[in-house]
Short mmCIF file of C-alpha atoms and ligand atoms in Angstrom, two decimals:
data_model
loop_
_atom_site.label_atom_id
_atom_site.label_comp_id
_atom_site.label_asym_id
_atom_site.label_seq_id
_atom_site.Cartn_x
_atom_site.Cartn_y
_atom_site.Cartn_z
CA MET C 1 -45.44 -10.89 -53.78
CA ILE C 2 -46.41 -7.18 -54.81
CA ASP C 3 -43.15 -5.52 -54.37
CA GLU C 4 -39.44 -6.49 -55.36
CA ARG C 5 -38.00 -5.10 -52.34
CA LEU C 6 -40.32 -7.60 -50.25
CA GLU C 7 -39.29 -10.50 -52.27
CA GLN C 8 -35.72 -9.76 -51.42
CA ILE C 9 -36.40 -9.14 -47.84
CA TYR C 10 -38.18 -12.57 -47.71
CA GLN C 11 -35.12 -14.33 -49.58
CA ASP C 12 -32.72 -12.76 -47.03
CA VAL C 13 -34.76 -14.24 -44.11
CA VAL C 14 -34.80 -17.80 -45.65
CA GLN C 15 -31.23 -17.59 -46.06
CA ARG C 16 -30.28 -16.08 -42.68
CA ASN C 17 -32.66 -18.52 -40.98
CA PRO C 18 -32.21 -21.87 -42.70
CA ALA C 19 -34.51 -24.89 -42.18
CA GLU C 20 -36.93 -22.70 -40.14
CA ARG C 21 -39.96 -23.45 -42.09
CA GLU C 22 -42.74 -22.17 -40.05
CA PHE C 23 -40.92 -19.02 -39.37
CA HIS C 24 -40.41 -18.61 -43.16
CA GLN C 25 -44.21 -19.15 -43.58
CA ALA C 26 -45.25 -16.47 -40.84
CA VAL C 27 -42.95 -13.85 -42.44
CA ARG C 28 -44.18 -14.54 -46.05
CA GLU C 29 -47.87 -14.01 -44.87
CA VAL C 30 -47.05 -10.66 -43.44
CA LEU C 31 -44.71 -9.46 -46.38
CA ASP C 32 -47.34 -10.48 -48.67
CA SER C 33 -49.58 -7.96 -47.20
CA LEU C 34 -47.12 -5.01 -46.96
CA GLY C 35 -46.73 -4.05 -50.84
CA PRO C 36 -49.67 -1.31 -50.51
CA VAL C 37 -47.92 0.16 -47.29
CA LEU C 38 -44.42 0.60 -48.80
CA ALA C 39 -46.26 2.32 -51.85
CA LYS C 40 -47.83 4.84 -49.28
CA ARG C 41 -44.66 5.07 -46.86
CA PRO C 42 -41.49 4.50 -48.69
CA GLU C 43 -39.50 6.06 -46.00
CA LEU C 44 -40.19 2.76 -43.95
CA ALA C 45 -38.28 0.92 -46.66
CA GLU C 46 -35.39 3.48 -46.52
CA ARG C 47 -35.07 3.10 -42.78
CA LYS C 48 -35.24 -0.84 -43.18
CA ILE C 49 -38.22 -1.01 -40.58
CA ILE C 50 -39.20 -4.50 -42.22
CA GLU C 51 -35.80 -5.96 -42.13
CA ARG C 52 -35.44 -4.95 -38.42
CA ILE C 53 -38.82 -6.41 -37.47
CA CYS C 54 -37.94 -9.85 -39.01
CA GLU C 55 -34.55 -9.94 -36.72
CA PRO C 56 -35.56 -10.84 -33.29
CA GLU C 57 -34.14 -8.36 -30.59
CA ARG C 58 -32.65 -11.24 -28.76
CA GLN C 59 -32.60 -15.16 -28.73
CA ILE C 60 -31.96 -17.39 -25.90
CA ILE C 61 -31.36 -21.18 -26.09
CA PHE C 62 -30.40 -22.92 -23.02
CA ARG C 63 -30.16 -26.47 -21.51
CA VAL C 64 -32.71 -27.76 -19.19
CA VAL C 65 -31.57 -30.81 -16.90
CA TRP C 66 -33.92 -32.63 -14.53
CA GLN C 67 -34.46 -36.01 -13.04
CA ASP C 68 -37.36 -38.12 -13.51
CA ASP C 69 -39.05 -40.43 -10.89
CA CYS C 70 -36.64 -43.35 -11.64
CA GLY C 71 -33.88 -41.10 -11.02
CA ALA C 72 -32.76 -40.93 -14.42
CA VAL C 73 -31.16 -37.84 -15.68
CA ARG C 74 -33.11 -36.08 -18.69
CA VAL C 75 -31.81 -33.23 -20.82
CA ASN C 76 -34.11 -30.95 -22.85
CA ARG C 77 -33.71 -27.72 -24.68
CA GLY C 78 -35.34 -24.23 -23.67
CA PHE C 79 -35.95 -21.17 -25.79
CA ARG C 80 -37.08 -17.67 -25.37
CA VAL C 81 -36.98 -15.27 -28.52
CA GLN C 82 -37.60 -11.60 -27.37
CA PHE C 83 -38.62 -10.53 -30.78
CA ASN C 84 -39.62 -7.11 -30.62
CA SER C 85 -40.19 -4.51 -27.55
CA ALA C 86 -41.27 -1.17 -29.55
CA LEU C 87 -44.80 -1.32 -27.88
CA GLY C 88 -43.97 -2.53 -24.34
CA PRO C 89 -42.20 -5.27 -22.42
CA TYR C 90 -41.78 -8.75 -24.25
CA LYS C 91 -45.05 -10.60 -23.98
CA GLY C 92 -45.90 -14.18 -25.37
CA GLY C 93 -46.48 -17.79 -24.16
CA LEU C 94 -44.46 -20.78 -23.40
CA ARG C 95 -45.02 -23.86 -25.40
CA PHE C 96 -44.05 -27.37 -24.02
CA HIS C 97 -44.23 -29.88 -26.98
CA PRO C 98 -41.79 -32.29 -28.40
CA SER C 99 -42.13 -30.63 -32.00
CA VAL C 100 -40.55 -27.48 -30.34
CA TYR C 101 -37.51 -25.98 -31.98
CA LEU C 102 -36.13 -22.62 -32.85
CA GLY C 103 -38.36 -22.24 -36.01
CA ILE C 104 -41.66 -22.91 -34.06
CA ILE C 105 -40.66 -20.32 -31.36
CA LYS C 106 -39.58 -17.67 -34.01
CA PHE C 107 -42.94 -18.13 -36.03
CA LEU C 108 -44.98 -17.81 -32.85
CA GLY C 109 -42.76 -14.79 -31.65
CA PHE C 110 -43.03 -13.11 -35.15
CA GLU C 111 -47.01 -13.65 -35.16
CA GLN C 112 -47.11 -12.32 -31.43
CA ILE C 113 -45.46 -8.89 -32.43
CA PHE C 114 -48.41 -8.06 -34.68
CA LYS C 115 -51.16 -9.78 -32.50
CA ASN C 116 -49.98 -7.65 -29.33
CA ALA C 117 -49.91 -4.52 -31.54
CA LEU C 118 -53.42 -5.04 -32.52
CA THR C 119 -54.80 -5.43 -29.12
CA GLY C 120 -53.84 -1.75 -28.63
CA MET C 121 -52.24 -2.60 -25.41
CA PRO C 122 -48.66 -1.65 -24.22
CA ILE C 123 -47.03 -5.02 -24.88
CA GLY C 124 -44.01 -6.21 -27.16
CA GLY C 125 -43.90 -9.60 -28.97
CA ALA C 126 -41.98 -12.80 -27.67
CA LYS C 127 -42.27 -16.67 -27.33
CA GLY C 128 -40.70 -19.45 -25.63
CA GLY C 129 -40.75 -22.96 -24.77
CA SER C 130 -39.20 -26.35 -24.65
CA ASP C 131 -39.19 -29.79 -26.52
CA PHE C 132 -40.16 -31.28 -23.22
CA ASP C 133 -43.54 -33.10 -23.36
CA PRO C 134 -45.66 -32.81 -20.00
CA LYS C 135 -47.88 -35.62 -21.34
CA GLY C 136 -47.05 -38.98 -19.66
CA HIS C 137 -44.99 -37.23 -16.89
CA SER C 138 -46.06 -37.21 -13.33
CA ASP C 139 -46.83 -33.98 -11.42
CA ASP C 140 -43.35 -34.18 -9.65
CA GLU C 141 -41.58 -34.64 -12.94
CA VAL C 142 -43.37 -31.62 -14.35
CA MET C 143 -42.46 -29.75 -11.21
CA ARG C 144 -38.89 -30.53 -11.56
CA PHE C 145 -38.70 -29.61 -15.22
CA CYS C 146 -40.50 -26.31 -14.58
CA GLN C 147 -37.88 -25.53 -11.69
CA SER C 148 -34.98 -26.24 -13.96
CA PHE C 149 -36.38 -24.35 -16.63
CA MET C 150 -37.11 -21.20 -14.57
CA THR C 151 -33.46 -21.41 -12.89
CA GLU C 152 -32.29 -20.30 -16.38
CA LEU C 153 -34.98 -18.26 -17.75
CA TYR C 154 -35.75 -15.98 -14.60
CA ARG C 155 -32.59 -13.66 -15.40
CA HIS C 156 -34.42 -12.45 -18.70
CA LEU C 157 -37.83 -12.05 -17.21
CA GLY C 158 -39.27 -9.08 -15.15
CA GLU C 159 -42.74 -7.29 -15.25
CA TYR C 160 -41.15 -4.41 -17.24
CA ARG C 161 -38.88 -6.64 -19.27
CA ASP C 162 -40.52 -10.00 -20.30
CA VAL C 163 -43.57 -11.45 -19.35
CA PRO C 164 -44.49 -15.09 -20.29
CA ALA C 165 -47.72 -17.00 -20.25
CA GLY C 166 -49.09 -20.54 -21.23
CA ASP C 167 -49.32 -22.01 -24.62
CA ILE C 168 -49.66 -25.63 -25.76
CA GLY C 169 -48.53 -27.94 -23.00
CA VAL C 170 -48.35 -24.99 -20.40
CA GLY C 171 -51.29 -24.38 -18.17
CA GLY C 172 -52.34 -23.49 -14.76
CA ARG C 173 -50.25 -26.25 -13.30
CA GLU C 174 -47.17 -25.41 -15.10
CA ILE C 175 -47.64 -21.65 -14.46
CA GLY C 176 -47.75 -22.50 -10.86
CA TYR C 177 -44.40 -24.35 -10.86
CA LEU C 178 -42.86 -21.67 -12.93
CA PHE C 179 -43.98 -18.71 -10.67
CA GLY C 180 -43.11 -20.44 -7.48
CA GLN C 181 -39.43 -21.08 -8.56
CA TYR C 182 -39.17 -17.28 -10.07
CA LYS C 183 -40.40 -16.02 -6.66
CA ARG C 184 -37.91 -18.22 -4.87
CA ILE C 185 -35.00 -17.29 -6.92
CA ALA C 186 -35.93 -13.46 -7.14
CA ASN C 187 -36.98 -13.28 -3.56
CA GLU C 188 -39.82 -10.80 -4.69
CA TYR C 189 -43.53 -11.30 -5.13
CA GLU C 190 -43.53 -10.04 -8.66
CA SER C 191 -47.15 -10.91 -9.65
CA GLY C 192 -46.75 -9.19 -12.89
CA VAL C 193 -43.78 -11.55 -14.30
CA LEU C 194 -46.10 -14.34 -15.54
CA THR C 195 -49.71 -14.31 -16.65
CA GLY C 196 -52.32 -17.13 -16.51
CA LYS C 197 -51.80 -17.36 -12.91
CA GLY C 198 -54.19 -18.99 -10.30
CA LEU C 199 -57.04 -16.89 -9.14
CA GLY C 200 -55.89 -17.21 -5.38
CA TRP C 201 -52.33 -15.69 -6.16
CA GLY C 202 -52.56 -12.89 -8.65
CA GLY C 203 -54.56 -14.46 -11.58
CA SER C 204 -57.29 -12.82 -13.41
CA LEU C 205 -60.90 -14.07 -13.92
CA VAL C 206 -61.60 -14.76 -17.71
CA ARG C 207 -57.82 -15.29 -18.33
CA LYS C 208 -58.66 -19.08 -18.78
CA GLU C 209 -61.62 -18.53 -21.06
CA ALA C 210 -60.10 -15.51 -22.98
CA THR C 211 -58.49 -16.89 -26.08
CA GLY C 212 -61.59 -19.04 -27.00
CA TYR C 213 -64.01 -16.62 -25.83
CA GLY C 214 -62.27 -13.82 -27.86
CA ALA C 215 -62.16 -16.12 -30.90
CA VAL C 216 -65.88 -16.57 -30.89
CA PHE C 217 -66.48 -12.81 -30.54
CA PHE C 218 -64.45 -12.29 -33.48
CA ALA C 219 -66.29 -15.05 -35.49
CA ASP C 220 -69.59 -13.34 -34.27
CA ASP C 221 -68.53 -9.98 -35.72
CA MET C 222 -67.56 -11.45 -38.90
CA LEU C 223 -70.75 -13.03 -39.35
CA LYS C 224 -72.72 -9.68 -38.19
CA VAL C 225 -71.23 -7.74 -41.16
CA ARG C 226 -72.50 -10.25 -43.26
CA ASN C 227 -75.96 -9.99 -41.68
CA ASP C 228 -75.80 -13.41 -40.03
CA THR C 229 -75.14 -14.70 -36.63
CA LEU C 230 -73.83 -17.88 -34.93
CA GLU C 231 -77.19 -18.80 -33.53
CA GLY C 232 -78.17 -22.15 -34.82
CA LYS C 233 -75.00 -22.76 -36.73
CA THR C 234 -73.31 -26.28 -36.83
CA CYS C 235 -69.63 -25.87 -35.82
CA VAL C 236 -66.51 -28.14 -35.61
CA VAL C 237 -63.70 -27.13 -33.23
CA SER C 238 -60.22 -29.03 -33.43
CA GLY C 239 -58.31 -29.45 -30.40
CA ALA C 240 -59.48 -30.17 -26.99
CA GLY C 241 -57.21 -28.04 -24.72
CA ASN C 242 -57.54 -24.56 -23.29
CA VAL C 243 -58.63 -22.72 -26.24
CA ALA C 244 -60.87 -25.43 -27.80
CA ILE C 245 -62.79 -25.93 -24.40
CA TYR C 246 -63.61 -22.32 -24.07
CA THR C 247 -64.34 -21.68 -27.77
CA ILE C 248 -66.91 -24.51 -27.41
CA GLU C 249 -68.21 -22.90 -24.26
CA LYS C 250 -69.03 -19.54 -25.93
CA LEU C 251 -70.13 -20.88 -29.05
CA GLN C 252 -72.87 -22.80 -26.98
CA GLN C 253 -73.77 -19.77 -25.05
CA LEU C 254 -74.29 -17.92 -28.35
CA GLY C 255 -76.85 -20.79 -29.67
CA ALA C 256 -74.27 -22.67 -31.78
CA LYS C 257 -74.08 -26.36 -31.96
CA VAL C 258 -70.65 -27.84 -31.81
CA VAL C 259 -70.58 -31.59 -33.05
CA ALA C 260 -66.91 -32.31 -32.81
CA CYS C 261 -63.54 -31.67 -31.26
CA SER C 262 -60.29 -33.73 -31.39
CA ASP C 263 -56.74 -34.32 -30.12
CA SER C 264 -53.72 -35.48 -31.85
CA ASN C 265 -54.94 -39.01 -31.93
CA GLY C 266 -58.59 -38.56 -33.25
CA TYR C 267 -61.58 -36.85 -32.93
CA VAL C 268 -65.16 -37.24 -31.25
CA TYR C 269 -68.46 -36.70 -33.15
CA ASP C 270 -71.42 -36.03 -31.12
CA GLU C 271 -74.41 -35.23 -33.12
CA CYS C 272 -76.55 -33.82 -30.26
CA GLY C 273 -73.69 -31.29 -29.54
CA ILE C 274 -70.69 -31.64 -27.22
CA ASP C 275 -71.30 -32.19 -23.47
CA LEU C 276 -69.18 -29.63 -22.16
CA ASP C 277 -69.18 -30.78 -18.60
CA LEU C 278 -68.28 -34.25 -19.67
CA LEU C 279 -65.47 -32.65 -21.96
CA LYS C 280 -64.03 -30.51 -19.03
CA GLN C 281 -64.15 -33.54 -16.61
CA VAL C 282 -62.19 -35.82 -18.99
CA LYS C 283 -59.55 -33.07 -20.17
CA GLU C 284 -59.31 -30.56 -17.52
CA VAL C 285 -59.68 -32.64 -14.35
CA GLU C 286 -58.66 -36.10 -15.24
CA ARG C 287 -56.21 -35.17 -18.31
CA LEU C 288 -57.32 -38.17 -20.05
CA ARG C 289 -57.20 -38.50 -24.06
CA ILE C 290 -60.43 -37.45 -26.07
CA ASP C 291 -61.45 -41.14 -26.59
CA ALA C 292 -62.46 -41.37 -22.94
CA TYR C 293 -65.15 -38.69 -23.77
CA ALA C 294 -66.94 -41.25 -26.15
CA GLU C 295 -66.36 -44.13 -23.69
CA ARG C 296 -68.01 -42.25 -20.92
CA HIS C 297 -70.72 -40.69 -22.91
CA GLY C 298 -72.69 -43.72 -23.82
CA ASN C 299 -75.18 -41.82 -25.91
CA GLY C 300 -74.10 -41.84 -29.37
CA ALA C 301 -70.92 -40.15 -29.28
CA ARG C 302 -68.42 -41.60 -31.68
CA TYR C 303 -64.64 -41.61 -31.48
CA VAL C 304 -62.82 -41.60 -34.73
CA PRO C 305 -59.23 -42.68 -34.26
CA ALA C 306 -56.79 -40.81 -36.66
CA GLY C 307 -59.73 -39.19 -38.42
CA ASN C 308 -59.47 -35.97 -40.15
CA ILE C 309 -61.93 -33.60 -38.31
CA TRP C 310 -62.21 -31.35 -41.26
CA GLU C 311 -64.20 -33.88 -43.30
CA ILE C 312 -67.07 -33.32 -40.96
CA PRO C 313 -69.81 -30.96 -42.32
CA CYS C 314 -70.03 -27.79 -40.78
CA GLN C 315 -70.91 -24.01 -41.22
CA VAL C 316 -68.33 -22.52 -38.91
CA ALA C 317 -64.88 -24.00 -38.27
CA MET C 318 -62.52 -22.97 -35.48
CA PRO C 319 -59.37 -24.64 -35.84
CA SER C 320 -57.85 -24.60 -32.08
CA ALA C 321 -55.23 -27.13 -31.95
CA THR C 322 -51.91 -26.35 -33.68
CA GLN C 323 -50.26 -24.80 -36.88
CA ASN C 324 -50.91 -26.12 -40.30
CA GLU C 325 -53.71 -28.17 -39.27
CA ILE C 326 -55.82 -27.22 -42.32
CA ASN C 327 -54.19 -27.89 -45.80
CA GLY C 328 -55.54 -26.76 -49.10
CA ARG C 329 -57.47 -30.07 -49.50
CA ASP C 330 -59.13 -29.76 -46.21
CA ALA C 331 -60.11 -26.16 -46.97
CA ALA C 332 -61.67 -27.61 -50.25
CA THR C 333 -63.50 -30.14 -48.20
CA LEU C 334 -64.84 -27.52 -45.80
CA VAL C 335 -66.00 -25.28 -48.60
CA LYS C 336 -67.61 -28.11 -50.56
CA ASN C 337 -69.64 -29.09 -47.36
CA GLY C 338 -71.01 -25.43 -46.92
CA CYS C 339 -68.72 -23.83 -44.47
CA ILE C 340 -69.29 -19.97 -44.54
CA ALA C 341 -66.77 -19.05 -41.73
CA VAL C 342 -63.30 -20.17 -40.35
CA CYS C 343 -62.02 -18.42 -37.42
CA GLU C 344 -58.70 -19.35 -35.97
CA GLY C 345 -58.23 -20.09 -32.18
CA ALA C 346 -54.88 -21.66 -32.89
CA ASN C 347 -51.69 -19.83 -34.13
CA MET C 348 -51.14 -20.12 -38.07
CA PRO C 349 -53.61 -23.49 -38.25
CA THR C 350 -54.08 -22.94 -41.79
CA THR C 351 -51.48 -23.42 -44.52
CA PRO C 352 -51.16 -20.52 -47.31
CA GLU C 353 -52.88 -22.91 -49.91
CA GLY C 354 -55.78 -23.33 -47.25
CA ILE C 355 -56.24 -19.48 -46.95
CA ARG C 356 -56.30 -19.10 -50.60
CA VAL C 357 -59.04 -21.66 -50.97
CA PHE C 358 -61.11 -19.81 -48.27
CA GLN C 359 -60.40 -16.52 -49.90
CA ASP C 360 -61.35 -17.55 -53.34
CA ALA C 361 -64.64 -19.05 -52.02
CA LYS C 362 -65.53 -15.98 -50.25
CA VAL C 363 -65.31 -17.52 -46.76
CA ALA C 364 -65.14 -15.39 -43.70
CA TYR C 365 -61.77 -16.08 -42.76
CA GLY C 366 -60.47 -14.78 -39.48
CA LEU C 367 -56.73 -15.41 -39.15
CA GLY C 368 -55.14 -16.35 -35.70
CA LYS C 369 -53.17 -13.35 -35.20
CA ALA C 370 -56.43 -11.16 -34.99
CA ALA C 371 -59.04 -13.81 -33.95
CA ASN C 372 -56.96 -15.37 -30.80
CA ALA C 373 -55.76 -12.07 -29.63
CA GLY C 374 -58.18 -12.23 -26.49
CA GLY C 375 -55.75 -14.47 -24.70
CA VAL C 376 -52.96 -12.01 -24.53
CA ALA C 377 -55.24 -9.01 -24.27
CA THR C 378 -56.71 -10.69 -20.92
CA SER C 379 -52.96 -11.23 -19.91
CA ALA C 380 -52.48 -7.55 -20.27
CA LEU C 381 -55.59 -7.07 -17.91
CA GLU C 382 -54.19 -9.48 -15.66
CA MET C 383 -50.83 -7.25 -15.56
CA GLN C 384 -53.05 -4.18 -14.98
CA GLN C 385 -54.77 -5.92 -12.07
CA ASN C 386 -51.56 -6.80 -10.63
CA ALA C 387 -50.05 -3.50 -10.95
CA SER C 388 -52.87 -1.92 -9.10
CA ARG C 389 -53.31 -4.66 -6.62
CA ASP C 390 -56.85 -5.07 -7.64
CA SER C 391 -58.99 -7.82 -8.98
CA TRP C 392 -61.88 -7.48 -11.13
CA THR C 393 -65.35 -9.32 -11.47
CA PHE C 394 -65.83 -12.08 -14.14
CA GLU C 395 -68.58 -9.86 -15.89
CA TYR C 396 -66.35 -6.64 -15.76
CA THR C 397 -63.47 -8.35 -17.22
CA GLU C 398 -65.28 -10.20 -19.89
CA ALA C 399 -66.85 -7.05 -20.98
CA ARG C 400 -63.33 -5.47 -21.38
CA LEU C 401 -62.34 -8.47 -23.42
CA ALA C 402 -65.40 -8.34 -25.63
CA THR C 403 -64.74 -4.56 -26.28
CA ILE C 404 -61.01 -5.31 -27.28
CA MET C 405 -62.13 -8.11 -29.61
CA ARG C 406 -64.91 -5.80 -31.21
CA GLU C 407 -62.02 -3.17 -31.72
CA ILE C 408 -59.51 -5.51 -33.01
CA HIS C 409 -62.31 -6.82 -35.68
CA ARG C 410 -63.14 -3.10 -36.62
CA THR C 411 -59.41 -1.97 -37.04
CA CYS C 412 -58.85 -5.13 -39.32
CA TYR C 413 -61.88 -4.73 -41.14
CA GLU C 414 -61.44 -0.96 -41.66
CA THR C 415 -57.79 -1.17 -42.67
CA ALA C 416 -58.58 -3.89 -45.25
CA GLY C 417 -61.23 -1.50 -46.84
CA GLU C 418 -58.92 1.32 -46.83
CA TYR C 419 -56.28 -0.61 -48.64
CA GLY C 420 -58.80 -1.64 -51.17
CA ALA C 421 -59.38 -5.25 -50.21
CA PRO C 422 -62.63 -5.22 -48.21
CA GLY C 423 -63.38 -8.23 -46.06
CA ASN C 424 -59.73 -9.35 -46.41
CA TYR C 425 -58.74 -9.75 -42.66
CA VAL C 426 -55.41 -11.00 -43.60
CA LEU C 427 -54.36 -7.91 -45.28
CA GLY C 428 -56.23 -5.52 -42.51
CA ALA C 429 -54.71 -7.31 -39.57
CA ASN C 430 -51.00 -7.34 -40.92
CA ILE C 431 -51.18 -3.78 -42.17
CA ALA C 432 -52.75 -2.53 -38.96
CA GLY C 433 -50.44 -4.51 -36.82
CA PHE C 434 -47.40 -3.70 -38.58
CA LEU C 435 -48.02 0.14 -38.84
CA ARG C 436 -48.41 0.52 -34.86
CA VAL C 437 -45.10 -1.32 -34.45
CA ALA C 438 -43.19 0.42 -37.28
CA ASP C 439 -44.20 3.93 -36.25
CA ALA C 440 -42.93 3.19 -32.78
CA MET C 441 -39.73 1.87 -34.08
CA ASP C 442 -39.17 4.77 -36.44
CA ALA C 443 -39.82 7.11 -33.50
CA PHE C 444 -36.84 5.35 -31.68
CA GLY C 445 -34.24 5.89 -34.15
CA LEU C 446 -31.70 3.09 -35.09
CA VAL C 447 -32.28 0.85 -32.19
P1 NDP Q 501 -53.43 -26.92 -24.96
O1 NDP Q 501 -52.00 -27.55 -24.68
O2 NDP Q 501 -54.39 -26.56 -23.98
O3 NDP Q 501 -54.48 -27.87 -26.13
C1 NDP Q 501 -53.78 -28.14 -27.36
C2 NDP Q 501 -54.78 -29.14 -27.90
O4 NDP Q 501 -54.51 -29.25 -29.47
C3 NDP Q 501 -54.76 -30.53 -27.37
O5 NDP Q 501 -56.03 -31.13 -27.58
C4 NDP Q 501 -53.56 -31.23 -28.25
O6 NDP Q 501 -53.71 -32.74 -28.43
C5 NDP Q 501 -53.86 -30.64 -29.64
N1 NDP Q 501 -52.78 -30.69 -30.50
C6 NDP Q 501 -51.49 -29.99 -30.10
N2 NDP Q 501 -50.66 -30.34 -31.01
C7 NDP Q 501 -51.23 -31.17 -32.01
C8 NDP Q 501 -50.84 -31.71 -33.25
N3 NDP Q 501 -49.63 -31.56 -33.56
N4 NDP Q 501 -51.83 -32.32 -33.85
C9 NDP Q 501 -53.27 -32.44 -33.28
N5 NDP Q 501 -53.43 -31.80 -32.39
C10 NDP Q 501 -52.58 -31.14 -31.65
O7 NDP Q 501 -53.05 -25.84 -25.90
P2 NDP Q 501 -53.88 -24.34 -25.99
O8 NDP Q 501 -55.45 -24.76 -26.27
O9 NDP Q 501 -53.44 -23.46 -25.12
O10 NDP Q 501 -53.37 -23.81 -27.54
C11 NDP Q 501 -54.00 -24.41 -28.70
C12 NDP Q 501 -53.53 -23.49 -29.84
O11 NDP Q 501 -54.09 -21.96 -29.53
C13 NDP Q 501 -52.10 -23.32 -30.03
O12 NDP Q 501 -51.96 -22.81 -31.62
C14 NDP Q 501 -51.54 -22.03 -29.34
O13 NDP Q 501 -50.53 -21.38 -29.97
C15 NDP Q 501 -53.06 -21.19 -29.54
N6 NDP Q 501 -53.00 -20.17 -28.68
C16 NDP Q 501 -53.16 -20.36 -27.28
C17 NDP Q 501 -53.58 -19.33 -26.43
C18 NDP Q 501 -53.65 -19.33 -24.94
O14 NDP Q 501 -54.18 -18.45 -24.30
N7 NDP Q 501 -53.63 -20.85 -24.41
C19 NDP Q 501 -53.43 -17.92 -26.79
C20 NDP Q 501 -53.26 -17.72 -28.11
C21 NDP Q 501 -53.18 -18.66 -29.16
P3 NDP Q 501 -52.81 -33.63 -27.71
O15 NDP Q 501 -53.37 -33.53 -26.26
O16 NDP Q 501 -53.20 -34.73 -28.34
O17 NDP Q 501 -51.50 -33.00 -27.93
#
């Protein structure tokens, strides 16, 4: 921590938000970057802009009651943290996972403020979700849960107020049920109230692919500034969900070889390169566990239950599952095995110790809030299409995404250089994102 004022702000955040470990971690990472900003812009400290950014504008916690297929009553908890609306309506996904509690939603909402600012698009930061686990529930149960969840949440949403999307456990199926219930209650076809919609009812081409594709564009740019490319690189991608699948797709399109992916039970290793059609069939169509990939493959693909995917030698690692999945030891293993670039599709997948290992070893390290911003950026493109009642082609939308990602990379890279830390994307992303939000907040006075 460079500045005493920042240390004090951090201590206050910890005290005011007890036991929210992931939120503390996300705040610490940003505050660790802001010392040089306060040195240049002391008025931001006087006006307590950082303290204000660390306090959500609004936090909503609600009960979600629903009935399972046996008629038993189930009770879950719903969250929406509307963190910051300085740059536009609140925007950020919904996560359905048993690990969800307020600290997870606040860490994700806090990250989202800076990520959304980096896209350069008019969107504020928010996040929501529930401790409901869609895994193991029938479609009917998921529908009843989503309807009950939206029956409370709808009053806080609107295309100019708050626009959720998907995240872990919330894909096209869940967005469909949520949108259907919103439309029914609001009695309006308000397409721009949710993103990640189906293509036949207001969705955007490339939204499904956007986070993974965008992360690969970012990795490609990180290598380009080092006069290198993704072509021929051996890659490991954790997860086997939305982000992981489309990360693998774009890596393969750019000539890289992805040898492993995972779920929370284990990983599959496929020396010849992951068979993407088979992976999509297993995960997207049949919603099976990842071991089914190896079972069906029949040609040397190996399933390793409870295995640590980061022990597999690779040149490029793209964590695309969940927070804190790479610790200091995993990072050291990756470095020892020759990894030269780590680019995060997931949010905060690397612990602070892991980040230090990568930075000390001069690994190109692209943090999630910059590298995975392609998802929310394409959500903003979906909102643009909804507002103009238009729909764009795949090629046009992908080109827009690629331009946005290249611009985010350039902004982070140049800001890091400007603040005396060339190649430090953590510093560049945090400072550039922060300044955009801070300047807008400052212009609004004390609100
Ligand atoms: P999905 O639900 O589609 O997939 C998540 C994948 O990660 C699954 O394979 C899941 O395995 C695995 N996973 C989840 N939790 C854990 C865990 N605790 N340990 C090991 N594996 C786990 O989610 P997404 O692909 O949408 O999201 C992945 C990451 O990307 C998240 O960090 C999310 O916040 C981030 N992200 C997503 C965006 C999007 O547009 N979807 C945008 C920006 C960031 P299992 O099935 O076993 O749970």
